[in-house]
Amino acid sequence: QACTDSTLIIKPGERAAIPTGLSVEIPEGYEIQVRPRSGLAFKKGLTVVNSPGTIDSDYRGEIKILVINLGSETLEIKHRDRIAQLVLQKVDQIHWEEVVTLKETARGTGGFGSTGLSTPTE
């Protein structure tokens, strides 16, 4: 929820850091993911800039929701408006191993658009 003394105005294309008034102690090995509210994103174009945003377990400050107005109308955010979802998620800590070559796969280096759609047959 937004925690603000006054109405926040977010014009089309603008970004904002919306205060929540929340500070939390996240257990080690976990993170909080900040996700958009689907209805607000679809109907108004307000979404989380770096979706999903990550709040690390060692952060102790106020949680602020980083949003962008992708819609065509100016939006007003008032105190207690629900603007995002917070999800507590376990984080696996891994150790990367640098290698010289990678194992071959059927996809190989095929990038964007290389899977998902079948090519028409004649």
PDB file of C-alpha atoms in Angstrom:
ATOM      1  CA  GLN A   1       0.000   0.000   0.000  1.00  0.00           C
ATOM      2  CA  ALA A   2       1.056   3.546  -0.636  1.00  0.00           C
ATOM      3  CA  CYS A   3       1.931   5.500   2.495  1.00  0.00           C
ATOM      4  CA  THR A   4       1.802   9.175   1.612  1.00  0.00           C
ATOM      5  CA  ASP A   5       0.601  12.432   3.151  1.00  0.00           C
ATOM      6  CA  SER A   6      -0.541  13.768  -0.203  1.00  0.00           C
ATOM      7  CA  THR A   7      -1.755  12.446  -3.538  1.00  0.00           C
ATOM      8  CA  LEU A   8       1.092  11.391  -5.829  1.00  0.00           C
ATOM      9  CA  ILE A   9       0.731  12.330  -9.491  1.00  0.00           C
ATOM     10  CA  ILE A  10       2.373  10.069 -12.080  1.00  0.00           C
ATOM     11  CA  LYS A  11       2.132  11.303 -15.663  1.00  0.00           C
ATOM     12  CA  PRO A  12       2.344   8.988 -18.689  1.00  0.00           C
ATOM     13  CA  GLY A  13       5.928   7.801 -19.123  1.00  0.00           C
ATOM     14  CA  GLU A  14       6.990   8.952 -15.652  1.00  0.00           C
ATOM     15  CA  ARG A  15       8.626   6.796 -12.997  1.00  0.00           C
ATOM     16  CA  ALA A  16       8.168   7.153  -9.253  1.00  0.00           C
ATOM     17  CA  ALA A  17       9.357   5.600  -5.993  1.00  0.00           C
ATOM     18  CA  ILE A  18       6.196   5.180  -3.926  1.00  0.00           C
ATOM     19  CA  PRO A  19       6.729   4.950  -0.153  1.00  0.00           C
ATOM     20  CA  THR A  20       5.007   2.116   1.729  1.00  0.00           C
ATOM     21  CA  GLY A  21       5.851   2.978   5.323  1.00  0.00           C
ATOM     22  CA  LEU A  22       7.095  -0.623   5.711  1.00  0.00           C
ATOM     23  CA  SER A  23      10.464  -1.825   6.935  1.00  0.00           C
ATOM     24  CA  VAL A  24      10.991  -5.543   7.436  1.00  0.00           C
ATOM     25  CA  GLU A  25      13.652  -7.992   8.556  1.00  0.00           C
ATOM     26  CA  ILE A  26      13.860 -10.661   5.881  1.00  0.00           C
ATOM     27  CA  PRO A  27      15.309 -14.001   7.027  1.00  0.00           C
ATOM     28  CA  GLU A  28      18.715 -14.882   5.582  1.00  0.00           C
ATOM     29  CA  GLY A  29      18.298 -17.096   2.520  1.00  0.00           C
ATOM     30  CA  TYR A  30      15.113 -15.292   1.455  1.00  0.00           C
ATOM     31  CA  GLU A  31      14.193 -12.220  -0.571  1.00  0.00           C
ATOM     32  CA  ILE A  32      11.039 -10.239  -1.120  1.00  0.00           C
ATOM     33  CA  GLN A  33       9.923  -9.977  -4.729  1.00  0.00           C
ATOM     34  CA  VAL A  34       7.963  -6.859  -5.697  1.00  0.00           C
ATOM     35  CA  ARG A  35       5.418  -7.646  -8.391  1.00  0.00           C
ATOM     36  CA  PRO A  36       2.830  -5.546 -10.226  1.00  0.00           C
ATOM     37  CA  ARG A  37      -0.865  -5.864  -9.471  1.00  0.00           C
ATOM     38  CA  SER A  38      -2.278  -7.363 -12.652  1.00  0.00           C
ATOM     39  CA  GLY A  39      -5.463  -5.280 -12.728  1.00  0.00           C
ATOM     40  CA  LEU A  40      -3.609  -2.012 -12.189  1.00  0.00           C
ATOM     41  CA  ALA A  41      -1.059  -2.909 -14.853  1.00  0.00           C
ATOM     42  CA  PHE A  42      -3.679  -3.995 -17.400  1.00  0.00           C
ATOM     43  CA  LYS A  43      -6.324  -1.322 -16.782  1.00  0.00           C
ATOM     44  CA  LYS A  44      -4.142   1.708 -15.980  1.00  0.00           C
ATOM     45  CA  GLY A  45      -0.664   0.827 -17.281  1.00  0.00           C
ATOM     46  CA  LEU A  46       1.004   1.200 -13.867  1.00  0.00           C
ATOM     47  CA  THR A  47       3.651  -1.472 -13.383  1.00  0.00           C
ATOM     48  CA  VAL A  48       6.812  -2.180 -11.427  1.00  0.00           C
ATOM     49  CA  VAL A  49       9.834  -0.834 -13.324  1.00  0.00           C
ATOM     50  CA  ASN A  50      12.169  -3.762 -12.631  1.00  0.00           C
ATOM     51  CA  SER A  51       9.544  -6.467 -12.337  1.00  0.00           C
ATOM     52  CA  PRO A  52      10.004  -8.441 -10.298  1.00  0.00           C
ATOM     53  CA  GLY A  53      11.969  -6.133  -8.047  1.00  0.00           C
ATOM     54  CA  THR A  54      14.160  -7.751  -5.411  1.00  0.00           C
ATOM     55  CA  ILE A  55      14.569  -6.692  -1.791  1.00  0.00           C
ATOM     56  CA  ASP A  56      17.596  -8.451  -0.312  1.00  0.00           C
ATOM     57  CA  SER A  57      17.625  -9.923   3.194  1.00  0.00           C
ATOM     58  CA  ASP A  58      20.212  -7.433   4.466  1.00  0.00           C
ATOM     59  CA  TYR A  59      18.140  -4.336   3.514  1.00  0.00           C
ATOM     60  CA  ARG A  60      16.674  -2.512   6.513  1.00  0.00           C
ATOM     61  CA  GLY A  61      15.255   0.703   5.070  1.00  0.00           C
ATOM     62  CA  GLU A  62      11.726   1.616   4.054  1.00  0.00           C
ATOM     63  CA  ILE A  63      10.373  -0.412   1.155  1.00  0.00           C
ATOM     64  CA  LYS A  64       9.562   1.810  -1.809  1.00  0.00           C
ATOM     65  CA  ILE A  65       7.794   0.544  -4.904  1.00  0.00           C
ATOM     66  CA  LEU A  66       9.476   1.611  -8.152  1.00  0.00           C
ATOM     67  CA  VAL A  67       6.743   2.117 -10.728  1.00  0.00           C
ATOM     68  CA  ILE A  68       6.294   3.458 -14.238  1.00  0.00           C
ATOM     69  CA  ASN A  69       3.110   4.736 -15.843  1.00  0.00           C
ATOM     70  CA  LEU A  70       2.930   3.029 -19.243  1.00  0.00           C
ATOM     71  CA  GLY A  71      -0.639   4.197 -19.753  1.00  0.00           C
ATOM     72  CA  SER A  72      -1.933   7.235 -21.609  1.00  0.00           C
ATOM     73  CA  GLU A  73      -3.531   8.969 -18.609  1.00  0.00           C
ATOM     74  CA  THR A  74      -2.112  10.743 -15.568  1.00  0.00           C
ATOM     75  CA  LEU A  75      -2.571   8.597 -12.465  1.00  0.00           C
ATOM     76  CA  GLU A  76      -3.259   9.664  -8.896  1.00  0.00           C
ATOM     77  CA  ILE A  77      -1.928   7.481  -6.090  1.00  0.00           C
ATOM     78  CA  LYS A  78      -3.531   8.126  -2.721  1.00  0.00           C
ATOM     79  CA  HIS A  79      -2.689   6.956   0.806  1.00  0.00           C
ATOM     80  CA  ARG A  80      -3.418   3.219   1.247  1.00  0.00           C
ATOM     81  CA  ASP A  81      -3.884   2.562  -2.497  1.00  0.00           C
ATOM     82  CA  ARG A  82      -2.756  -0.985  -3.257  1.00  0.00           C
ATOM     83  CA  ILE A  83       0.051  -0.586  -5.786  1.00  0.00           C
ATOM     84  CA  ALA A  84       2.045  -3.843  -5.795  1.00  0.00           C
ATOM     85  CA  GLN A  85       2.360  -7.332  -4.363  1.00  0.00           C
ATOM     86  CA  LEU A  86       5.184  -8.502  -2.115  1.00  0.00           C
ATOM     87  CA  VAL A  87       6.164 -12.176  -2.185  1.00  0.00           C
ATOM     88  CA  LEU A  88       8.612 -13.776   0.259  1.00  0.00           C
ATOM     89  CA  GLN A  89      10.747 -16.221  -1.734  1.00  0.00           C
ATOM     90  CA  LYS A  90      13.533 -18.633  -0.756  1.00  0.00           C
ATOM     91  CA  VAL A  91      16.793 -17.932  -2.586  1.00  0.00           C
ATOM     92  CA  ASP A  92      19.237 -20.719  -3.371  1.00  0.00           C
ATOM     93  CA  GLN A  93      22.859 -19.639  -3.097  1.00  0.00           C
ATOM     94  CA  ILE A  94      24.971 -21.278  -5.787  1.00  0.00           C
ATOM     95  CA  HIS A  95      28.590 -21.143  -6.840  1.00  0.00           C
ATOM     96  CA  TRP A  96      29.271 -20.554 -10.531  1.00  0.00           C
ATOM     97  CA  GLU A  97      31.950 -22.572 -12.245  1.00  0.00           C
ATOM     98  CA  GLU A  98      33.745 -21.002 -15.192  1.00  0.00           C
ATOM     99  CA  VAL A  99      34.210 -23.391 -18.125  1.00  0.00           C
ATOM    100  CA  VAL A 100      35.847 -23.154 -21.539  1.00  0.00           C
ATOM    101  CA  THR A 101      33.059 -24.914 -23.470  1.00  0.00           C
ATOM    102  CA  LEU A 102      29.396 -25.728 -22.919  1.00  0.00           C
ATOM    103  CA  LYS A 103      27.595 -28.996 -23.629  1.00  0.00           C
ATOM    104  CA  GLU A 104      25.763 -29.109 -26.969  1.00  0.00           C
ATOM    105  CA  THR A 105      21.939 -28.936 -27.059  1.00  0.00           C
ATOM    106  CA  ALA A 106      19.358 -29.242 -29.852  1.00  0.00           C
ATOM    107  CA  ARG A 107      18.670 -25.503 -29.584  1.00  0.00           C
ATOM    108  CA  GLY A 108      22.313 -24.489 -29.549  1.00  0.00           C
ATOM    109  CA  THR A 109      22.735 -20.725 -29.842  1.00  0.00           C
ATOM    110  CA  GLY A 110      19.236 -20.128 -31.280  1.00  0.00           C
ATOM    111  CA  GLY A 111      18.005 -16.948 -29.619  1.00  0.00           C
ATOM    112  CA  PHE A 112      14.748 -15.028 -29.505  1.00  0.00           C
ATOM    113  CA  GLY A 113      12.056 -16.596 -31.661  1.00  0.00           C
ATOM    114  CA  SER A 114      13.939 -19.848 -32.181  1.00  0.00           C
ATOM    115  CA  THR A 115      11.420 -21.955 -30.228  1.00  0.00           C
ATOM    116  CA  GLY A 116       7.690 -22.019 -29.615  1.00  0.00           C
ATOM    117  CA  LEU A 117       6.299 -21.625 -33.127  1.00  0.00           C
ATOM    118  CA  SER A 118       6.402 -24.461 -35.584  1.00  0.00           C
ATOM    119  CA  THR A 119       7.287 -23.707 -39.178  1.00  0.00           C
ATOM    120  CA  PRO A 120       4.562 -24.439 -41.743  1.00  0.00           C
ATOM    121  CA  THR A 121       4.914 -27.671 -43.654  1.00  0.00           C
ATOM    122  CA  GLU A 122       4.311 -27.910 -47.360  1.00  0.00           C
TER     123      GLU A 122
END
